[in-house]
mmCIF file of N, CA and C in Angstrom:
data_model
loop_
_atom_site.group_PDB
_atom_site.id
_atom_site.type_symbol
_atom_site.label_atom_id
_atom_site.label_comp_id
_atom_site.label_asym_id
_atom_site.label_seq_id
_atom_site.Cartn_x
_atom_site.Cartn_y
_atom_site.Cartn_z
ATOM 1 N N UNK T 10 11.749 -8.030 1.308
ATOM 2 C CA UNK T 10 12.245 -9.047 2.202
ATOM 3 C C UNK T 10 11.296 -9.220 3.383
ATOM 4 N N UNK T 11 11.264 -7.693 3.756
ATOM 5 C CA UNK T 11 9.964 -8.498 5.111
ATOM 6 C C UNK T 11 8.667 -8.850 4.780
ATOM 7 N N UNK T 12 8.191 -8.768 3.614
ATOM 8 C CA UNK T 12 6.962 -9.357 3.100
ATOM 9 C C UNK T 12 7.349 -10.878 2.795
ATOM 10 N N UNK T 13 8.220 -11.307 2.866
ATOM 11 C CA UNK T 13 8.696 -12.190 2.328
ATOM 12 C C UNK T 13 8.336 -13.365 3.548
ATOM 13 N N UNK T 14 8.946 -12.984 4.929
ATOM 14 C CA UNK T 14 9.640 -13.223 5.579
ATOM 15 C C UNK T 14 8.054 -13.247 6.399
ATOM 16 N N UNK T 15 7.170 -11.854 6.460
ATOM 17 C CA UNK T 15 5.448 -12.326 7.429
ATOM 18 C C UNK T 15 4.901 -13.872 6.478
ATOM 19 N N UNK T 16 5.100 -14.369 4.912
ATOM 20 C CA UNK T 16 4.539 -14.743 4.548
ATOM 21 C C UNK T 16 5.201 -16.058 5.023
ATOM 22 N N UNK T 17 6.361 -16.258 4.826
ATOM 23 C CA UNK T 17 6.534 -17.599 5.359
ATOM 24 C C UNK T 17 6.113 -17.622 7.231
ATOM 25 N N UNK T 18 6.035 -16.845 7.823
ATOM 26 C CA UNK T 18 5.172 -17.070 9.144
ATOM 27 C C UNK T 18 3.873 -17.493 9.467
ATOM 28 N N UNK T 19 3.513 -16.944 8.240
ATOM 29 C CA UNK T 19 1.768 -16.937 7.797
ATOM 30 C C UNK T 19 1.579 -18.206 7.659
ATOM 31 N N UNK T 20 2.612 -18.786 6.720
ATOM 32 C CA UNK T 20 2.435 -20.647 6.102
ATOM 33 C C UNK T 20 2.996 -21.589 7.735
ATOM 34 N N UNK T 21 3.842 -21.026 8.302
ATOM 35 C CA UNK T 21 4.484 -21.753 9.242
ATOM 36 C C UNK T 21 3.718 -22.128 10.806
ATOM 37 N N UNK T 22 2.689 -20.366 10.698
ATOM 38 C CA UNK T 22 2.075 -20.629 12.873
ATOM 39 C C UNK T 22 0.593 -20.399 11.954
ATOM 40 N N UNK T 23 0.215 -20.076 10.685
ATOM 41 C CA UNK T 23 -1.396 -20.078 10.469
ATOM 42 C C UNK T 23 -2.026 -18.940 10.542
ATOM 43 N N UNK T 24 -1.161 -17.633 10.824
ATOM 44 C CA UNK T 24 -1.626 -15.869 10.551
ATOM 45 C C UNK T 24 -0.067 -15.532 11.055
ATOM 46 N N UNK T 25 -0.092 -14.346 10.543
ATOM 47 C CA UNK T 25 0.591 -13.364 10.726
ATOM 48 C C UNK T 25 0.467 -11.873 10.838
ATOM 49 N N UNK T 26 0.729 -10.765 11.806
ATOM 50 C CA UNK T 26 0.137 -9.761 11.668
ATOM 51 C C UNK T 26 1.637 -8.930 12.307
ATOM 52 N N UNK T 27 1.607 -7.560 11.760
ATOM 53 C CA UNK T 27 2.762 -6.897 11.767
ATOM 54 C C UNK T 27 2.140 -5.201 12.426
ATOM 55 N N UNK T 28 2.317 -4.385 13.117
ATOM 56 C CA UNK T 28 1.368 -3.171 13.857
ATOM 57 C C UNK T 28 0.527 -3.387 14.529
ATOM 58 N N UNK T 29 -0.094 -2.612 15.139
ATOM 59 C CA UNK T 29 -0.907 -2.468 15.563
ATOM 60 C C UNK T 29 -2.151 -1.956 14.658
ATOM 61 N N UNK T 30 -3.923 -2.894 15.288
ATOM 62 C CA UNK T 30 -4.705 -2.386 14.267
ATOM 63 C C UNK T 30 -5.296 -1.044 14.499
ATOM 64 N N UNK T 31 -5.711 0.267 13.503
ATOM 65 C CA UNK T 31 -5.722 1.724 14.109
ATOM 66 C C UNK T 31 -7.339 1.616 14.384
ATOM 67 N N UNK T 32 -7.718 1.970 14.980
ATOM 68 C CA UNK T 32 -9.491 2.334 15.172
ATOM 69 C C UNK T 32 -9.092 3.644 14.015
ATOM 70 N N UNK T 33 -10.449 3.193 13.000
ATOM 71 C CA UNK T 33 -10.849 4.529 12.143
ATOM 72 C C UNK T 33 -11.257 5.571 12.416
ATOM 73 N N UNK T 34 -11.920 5.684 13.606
ATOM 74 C CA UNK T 34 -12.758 7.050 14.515
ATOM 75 C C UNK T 34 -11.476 7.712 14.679
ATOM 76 N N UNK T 35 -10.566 7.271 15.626
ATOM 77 C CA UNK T 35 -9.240 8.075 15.566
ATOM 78 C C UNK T 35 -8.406 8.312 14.304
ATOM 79 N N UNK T 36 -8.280 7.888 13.092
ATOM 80 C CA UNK T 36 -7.532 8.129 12.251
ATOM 81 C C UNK T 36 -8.320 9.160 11.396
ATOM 82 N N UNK T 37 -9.800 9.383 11.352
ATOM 83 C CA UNK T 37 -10.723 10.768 10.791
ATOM 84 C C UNK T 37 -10.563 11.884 11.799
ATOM 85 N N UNK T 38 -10.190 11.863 13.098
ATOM 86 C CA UNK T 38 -10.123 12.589 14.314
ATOM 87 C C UNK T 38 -8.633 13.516 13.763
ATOM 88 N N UNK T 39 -8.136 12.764 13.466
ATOM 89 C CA UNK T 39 -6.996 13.772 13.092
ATOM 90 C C UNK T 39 -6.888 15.057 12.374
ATOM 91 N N UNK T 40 -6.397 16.152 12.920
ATOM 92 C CA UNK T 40 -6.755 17.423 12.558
ATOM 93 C C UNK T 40 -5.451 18.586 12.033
ATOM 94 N N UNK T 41 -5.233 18.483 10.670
ATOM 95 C CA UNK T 41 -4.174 19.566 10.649
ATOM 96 C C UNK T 41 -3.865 20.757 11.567
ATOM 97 N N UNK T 42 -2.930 20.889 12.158
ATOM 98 C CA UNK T 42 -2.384 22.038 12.937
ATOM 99 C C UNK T 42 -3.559 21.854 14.413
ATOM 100 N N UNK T 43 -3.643 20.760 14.550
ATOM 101 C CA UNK T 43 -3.999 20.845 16.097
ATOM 102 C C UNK T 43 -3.610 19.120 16.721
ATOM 103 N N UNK T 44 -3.652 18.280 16.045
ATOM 104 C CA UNK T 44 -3.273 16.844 16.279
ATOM 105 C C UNK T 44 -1.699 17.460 16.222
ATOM 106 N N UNK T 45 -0.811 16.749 17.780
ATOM 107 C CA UNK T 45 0.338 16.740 17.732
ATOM 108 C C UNK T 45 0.945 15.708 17.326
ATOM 109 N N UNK T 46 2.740 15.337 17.397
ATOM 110 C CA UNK T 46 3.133 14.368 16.891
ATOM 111 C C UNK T 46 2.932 13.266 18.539
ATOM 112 N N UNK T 47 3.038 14.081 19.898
ATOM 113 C CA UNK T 47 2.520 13.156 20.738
ATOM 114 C C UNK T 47 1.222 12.411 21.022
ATOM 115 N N UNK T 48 0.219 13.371 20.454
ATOM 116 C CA UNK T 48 -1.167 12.901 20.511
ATOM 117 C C UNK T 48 -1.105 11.655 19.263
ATOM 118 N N UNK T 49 -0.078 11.561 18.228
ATOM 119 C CA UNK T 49 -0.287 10.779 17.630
ATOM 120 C C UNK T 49 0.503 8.810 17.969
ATOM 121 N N UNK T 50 1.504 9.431 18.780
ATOM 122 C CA UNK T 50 2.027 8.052 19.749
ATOM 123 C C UNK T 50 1.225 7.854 20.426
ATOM 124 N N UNK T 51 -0.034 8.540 21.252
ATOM 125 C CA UNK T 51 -0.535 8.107 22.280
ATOM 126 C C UNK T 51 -1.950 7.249 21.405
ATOM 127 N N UNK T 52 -1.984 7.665 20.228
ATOM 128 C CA UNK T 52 -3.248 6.727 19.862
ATOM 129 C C UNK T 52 -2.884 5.906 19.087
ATOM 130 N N UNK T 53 -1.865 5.830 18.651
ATOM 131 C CA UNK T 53 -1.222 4.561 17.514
ATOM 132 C C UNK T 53 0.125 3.633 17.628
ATOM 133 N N UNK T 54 0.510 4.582 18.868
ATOM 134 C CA UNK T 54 2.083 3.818 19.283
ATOM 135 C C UNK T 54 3.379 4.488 18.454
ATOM 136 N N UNK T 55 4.113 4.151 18.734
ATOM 137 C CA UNK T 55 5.257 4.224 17.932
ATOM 138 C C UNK T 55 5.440 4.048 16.763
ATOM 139 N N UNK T 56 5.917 5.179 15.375
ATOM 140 C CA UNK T 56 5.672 4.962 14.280
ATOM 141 C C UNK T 56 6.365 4.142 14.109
ATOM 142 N N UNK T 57 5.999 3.158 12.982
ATOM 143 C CA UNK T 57 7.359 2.049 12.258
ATOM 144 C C UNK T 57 8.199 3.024 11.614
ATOM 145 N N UNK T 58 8.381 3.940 11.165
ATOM 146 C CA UNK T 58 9.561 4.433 10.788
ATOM 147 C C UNK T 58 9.139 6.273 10.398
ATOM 148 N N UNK T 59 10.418 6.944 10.490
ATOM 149 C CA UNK T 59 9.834 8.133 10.313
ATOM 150 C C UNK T 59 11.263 8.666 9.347
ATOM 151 N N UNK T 60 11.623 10.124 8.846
ATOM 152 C CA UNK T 60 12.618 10.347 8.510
ATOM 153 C C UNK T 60 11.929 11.683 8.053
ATOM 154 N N UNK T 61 12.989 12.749 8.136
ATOM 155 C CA UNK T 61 12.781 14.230 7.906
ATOM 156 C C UNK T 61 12.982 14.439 6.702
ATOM 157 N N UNK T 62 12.185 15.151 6.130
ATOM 158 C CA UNK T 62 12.251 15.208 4.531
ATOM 159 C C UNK T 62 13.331 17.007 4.279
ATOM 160 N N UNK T 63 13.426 16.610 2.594
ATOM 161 C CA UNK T 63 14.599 18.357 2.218
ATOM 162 C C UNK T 63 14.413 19.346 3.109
ATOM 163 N N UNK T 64 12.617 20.132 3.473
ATOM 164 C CA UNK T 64 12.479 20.819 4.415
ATOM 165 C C UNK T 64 12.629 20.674 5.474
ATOM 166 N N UNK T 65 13.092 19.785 6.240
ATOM 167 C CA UNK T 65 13.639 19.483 7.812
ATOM 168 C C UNK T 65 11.940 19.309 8.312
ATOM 169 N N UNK T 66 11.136 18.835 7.587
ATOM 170 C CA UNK T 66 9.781 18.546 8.037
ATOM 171 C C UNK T 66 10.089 16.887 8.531
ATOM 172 N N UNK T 67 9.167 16.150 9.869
ATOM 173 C CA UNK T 67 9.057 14.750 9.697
ATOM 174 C C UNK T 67 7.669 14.338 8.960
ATOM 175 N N UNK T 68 8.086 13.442 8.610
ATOM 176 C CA UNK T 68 7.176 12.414 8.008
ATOM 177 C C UNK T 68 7.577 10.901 8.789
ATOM 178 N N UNK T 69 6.300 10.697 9.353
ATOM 179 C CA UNK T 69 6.255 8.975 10.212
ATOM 180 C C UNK T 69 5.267 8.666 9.605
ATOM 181 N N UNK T 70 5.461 7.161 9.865
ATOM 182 C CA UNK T 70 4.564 6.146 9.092
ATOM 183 C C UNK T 70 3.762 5.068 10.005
ATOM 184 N N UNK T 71 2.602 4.813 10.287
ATOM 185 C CA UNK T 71 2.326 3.497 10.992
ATOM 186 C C UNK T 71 1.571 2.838 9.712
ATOM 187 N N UNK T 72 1.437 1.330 9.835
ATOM 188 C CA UNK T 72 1.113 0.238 9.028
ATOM 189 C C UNK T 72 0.465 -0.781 10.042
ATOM 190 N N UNK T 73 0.036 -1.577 9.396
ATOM 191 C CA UNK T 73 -0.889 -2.872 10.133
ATOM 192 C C UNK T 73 -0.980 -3.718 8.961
ATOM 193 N N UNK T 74 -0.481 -4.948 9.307
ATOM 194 C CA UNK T 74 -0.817 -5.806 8.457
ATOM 195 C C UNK T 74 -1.528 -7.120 8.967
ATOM 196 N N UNK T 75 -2.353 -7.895 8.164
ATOM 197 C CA UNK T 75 -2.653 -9.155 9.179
ATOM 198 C C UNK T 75 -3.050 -9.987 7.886
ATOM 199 N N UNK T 76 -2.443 -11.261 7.669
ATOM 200 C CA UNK T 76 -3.628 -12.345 7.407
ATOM 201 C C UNK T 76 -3.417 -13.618 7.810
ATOM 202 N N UNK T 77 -4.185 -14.752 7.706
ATOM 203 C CA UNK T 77 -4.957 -15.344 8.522
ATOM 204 C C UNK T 77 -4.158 -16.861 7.610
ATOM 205 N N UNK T 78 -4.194 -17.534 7.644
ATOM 206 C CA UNK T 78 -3.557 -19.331 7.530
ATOM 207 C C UNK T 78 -3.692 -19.353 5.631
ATOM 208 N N UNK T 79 -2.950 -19.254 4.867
ATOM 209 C CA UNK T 79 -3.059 -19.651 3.212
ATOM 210 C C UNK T 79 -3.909 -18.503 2.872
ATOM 211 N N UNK T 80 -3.604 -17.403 3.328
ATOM 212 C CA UNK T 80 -4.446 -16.049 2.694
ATOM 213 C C UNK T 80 -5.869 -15.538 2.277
ATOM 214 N N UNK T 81 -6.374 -17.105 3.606
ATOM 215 C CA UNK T 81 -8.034 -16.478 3.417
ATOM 216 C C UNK T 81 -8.470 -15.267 3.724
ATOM 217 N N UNK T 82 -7.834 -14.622 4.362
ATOM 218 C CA UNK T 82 -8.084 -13.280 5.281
ATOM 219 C C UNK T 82 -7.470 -12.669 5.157
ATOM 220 N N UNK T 83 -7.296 -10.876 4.860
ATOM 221 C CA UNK T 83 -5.958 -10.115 4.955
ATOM 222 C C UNK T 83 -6.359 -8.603 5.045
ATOM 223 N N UNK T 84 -5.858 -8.335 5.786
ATOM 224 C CA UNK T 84 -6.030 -6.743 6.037
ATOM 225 C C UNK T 84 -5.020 -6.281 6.240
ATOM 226 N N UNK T 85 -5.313 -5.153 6.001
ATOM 227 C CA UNK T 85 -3.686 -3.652 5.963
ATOM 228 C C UNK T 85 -4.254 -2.253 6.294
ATOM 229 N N UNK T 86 -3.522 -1.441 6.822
ATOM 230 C CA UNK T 86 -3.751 0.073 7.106
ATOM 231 C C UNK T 86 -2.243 0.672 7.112
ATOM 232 N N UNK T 87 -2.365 1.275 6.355
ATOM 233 C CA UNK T 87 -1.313 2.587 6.190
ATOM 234 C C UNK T 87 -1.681 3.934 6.405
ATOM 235 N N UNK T 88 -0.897 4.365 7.621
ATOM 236 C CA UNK T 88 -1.066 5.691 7.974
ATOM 237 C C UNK T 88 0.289 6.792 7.660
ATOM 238 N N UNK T 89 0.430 7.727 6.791
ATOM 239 C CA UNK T 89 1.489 8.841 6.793
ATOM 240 C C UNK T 89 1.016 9.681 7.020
ATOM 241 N N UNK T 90 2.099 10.906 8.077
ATOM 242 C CA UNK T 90 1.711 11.889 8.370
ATOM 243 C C UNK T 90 2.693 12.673 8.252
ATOM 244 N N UNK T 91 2.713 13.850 7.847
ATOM 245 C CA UNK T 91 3.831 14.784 7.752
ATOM 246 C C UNK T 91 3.584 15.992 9.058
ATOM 247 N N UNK T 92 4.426 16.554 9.836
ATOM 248 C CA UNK T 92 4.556 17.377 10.339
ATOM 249 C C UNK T 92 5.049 18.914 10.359
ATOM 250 N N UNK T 93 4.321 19.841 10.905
ATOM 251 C CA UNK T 93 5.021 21.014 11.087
ATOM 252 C C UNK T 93 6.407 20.777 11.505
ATOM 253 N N UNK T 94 6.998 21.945 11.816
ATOM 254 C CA UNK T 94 7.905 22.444 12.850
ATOM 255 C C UNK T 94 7.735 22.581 14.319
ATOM 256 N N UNK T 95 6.426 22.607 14.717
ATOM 257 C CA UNK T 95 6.045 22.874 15.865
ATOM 258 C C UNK T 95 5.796 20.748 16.268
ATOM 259 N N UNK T 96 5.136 20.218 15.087
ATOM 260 C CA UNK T 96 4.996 19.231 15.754
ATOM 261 C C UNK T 96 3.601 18.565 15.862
ATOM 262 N N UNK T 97 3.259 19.818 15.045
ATOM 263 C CA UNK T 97 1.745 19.755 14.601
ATOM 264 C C UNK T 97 1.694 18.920 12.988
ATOM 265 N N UNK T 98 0.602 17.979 13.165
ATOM 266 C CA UNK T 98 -0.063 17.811 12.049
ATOM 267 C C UNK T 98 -0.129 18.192 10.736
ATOM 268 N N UNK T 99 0.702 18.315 9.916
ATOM 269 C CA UNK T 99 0.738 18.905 8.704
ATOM 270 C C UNK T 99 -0.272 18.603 7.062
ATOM 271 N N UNK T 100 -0.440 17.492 7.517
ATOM 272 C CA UNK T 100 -0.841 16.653 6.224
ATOM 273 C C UNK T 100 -0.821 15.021 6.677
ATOM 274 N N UNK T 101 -1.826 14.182 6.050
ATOM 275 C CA UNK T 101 -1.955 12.960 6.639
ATOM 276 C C UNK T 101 -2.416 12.292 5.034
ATOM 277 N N UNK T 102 -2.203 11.217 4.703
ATOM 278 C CA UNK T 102 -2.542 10.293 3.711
ATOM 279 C C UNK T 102 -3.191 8.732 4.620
ATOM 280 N N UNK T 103 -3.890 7.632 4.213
ATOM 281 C CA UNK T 103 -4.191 7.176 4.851
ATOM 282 C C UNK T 103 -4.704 5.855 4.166
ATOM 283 N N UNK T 104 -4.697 5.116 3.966
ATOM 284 C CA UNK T 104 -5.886 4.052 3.416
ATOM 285 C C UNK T 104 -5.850 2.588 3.983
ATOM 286 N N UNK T 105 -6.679 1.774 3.244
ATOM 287 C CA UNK T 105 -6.951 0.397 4.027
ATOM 288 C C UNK T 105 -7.619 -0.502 3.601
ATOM 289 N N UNK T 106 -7.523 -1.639 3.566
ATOM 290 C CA UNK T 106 -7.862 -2.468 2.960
ATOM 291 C C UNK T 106 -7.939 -4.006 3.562
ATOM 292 N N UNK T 107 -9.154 -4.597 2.798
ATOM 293 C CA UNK T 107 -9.629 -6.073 3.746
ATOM 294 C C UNK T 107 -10.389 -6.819 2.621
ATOM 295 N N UNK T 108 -10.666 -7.842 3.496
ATOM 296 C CA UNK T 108 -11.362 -8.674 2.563
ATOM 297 C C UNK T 108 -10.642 -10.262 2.538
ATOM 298 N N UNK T 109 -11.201 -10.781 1.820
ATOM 299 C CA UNK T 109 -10.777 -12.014 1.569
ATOM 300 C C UNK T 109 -9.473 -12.121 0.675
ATOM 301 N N UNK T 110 -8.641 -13.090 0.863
ATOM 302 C CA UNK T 110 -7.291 -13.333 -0.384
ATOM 303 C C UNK T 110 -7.810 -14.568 -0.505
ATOM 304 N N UNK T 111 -6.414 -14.846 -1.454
ATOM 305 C CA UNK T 111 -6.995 -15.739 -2.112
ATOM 306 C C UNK T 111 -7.099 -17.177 -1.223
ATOM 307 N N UNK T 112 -8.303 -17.564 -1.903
ATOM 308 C CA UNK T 112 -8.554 -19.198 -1.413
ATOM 309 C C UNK T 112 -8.130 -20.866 -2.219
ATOM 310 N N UNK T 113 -7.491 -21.301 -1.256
ATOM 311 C CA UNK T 113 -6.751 -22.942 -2.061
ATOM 312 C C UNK T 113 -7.895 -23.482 -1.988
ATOM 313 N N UNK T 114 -8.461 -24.181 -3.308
ATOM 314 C CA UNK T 114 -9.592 -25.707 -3.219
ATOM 315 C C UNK T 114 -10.419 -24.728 -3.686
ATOM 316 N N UNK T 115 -11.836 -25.595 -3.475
ATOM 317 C CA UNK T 115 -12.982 -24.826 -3.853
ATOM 318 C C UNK T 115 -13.432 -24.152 -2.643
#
């Protein structure tokens, strides 16, 4: 639904973008058991969503999405991170993606 919902924005104002975009220097900077879960609001903001997994561990998520008027343009970043107990850095997954979408006409 909310993909649904950036895309008709996208057709309606000519881009749409959803997060904040992450600088990559900070998202390789990240360091198991020494990156906290505050050091990680202070460089990315507020996760879009988080939730504690069976082990009472968190896992938060930030995302970025953006593209540009009929999908000439589009970029994304997904960041997960799982946490200790302490609050530390546990594990991080990460990827990203850009480039051109697709183009109407020649």
């Amino acid at each position: 639904m909310r993909m649904s919902l950036l895309f008709v924005a996208a057709i309606m104002t000519g881009c749409a973008s959803s997060g904040s975009k992450m600088d990559q220097a900070k998202v390789e900077a990240i360091q198991p058991g020494g990156t906290t879960y505050n050091d990680m609001v202070r460089d990315f903001g507020s996760p879009l969503s988080q939730a504690f997994n069976q082990d009472g561990l968190l896992t938060a998520q930030w995302f970025y999405f953006y593209t540009a008027a009929f999908g000439m343009n589009q970029e994304q970043q997904h960041l997960t991170v799982l946490f200790n107990k302490d609050k530390t850095v546990k594990d991080v997954v990460s990827s990203a993606s850009g480039g051109n979408g697709v183009r109407l006409g020649r």
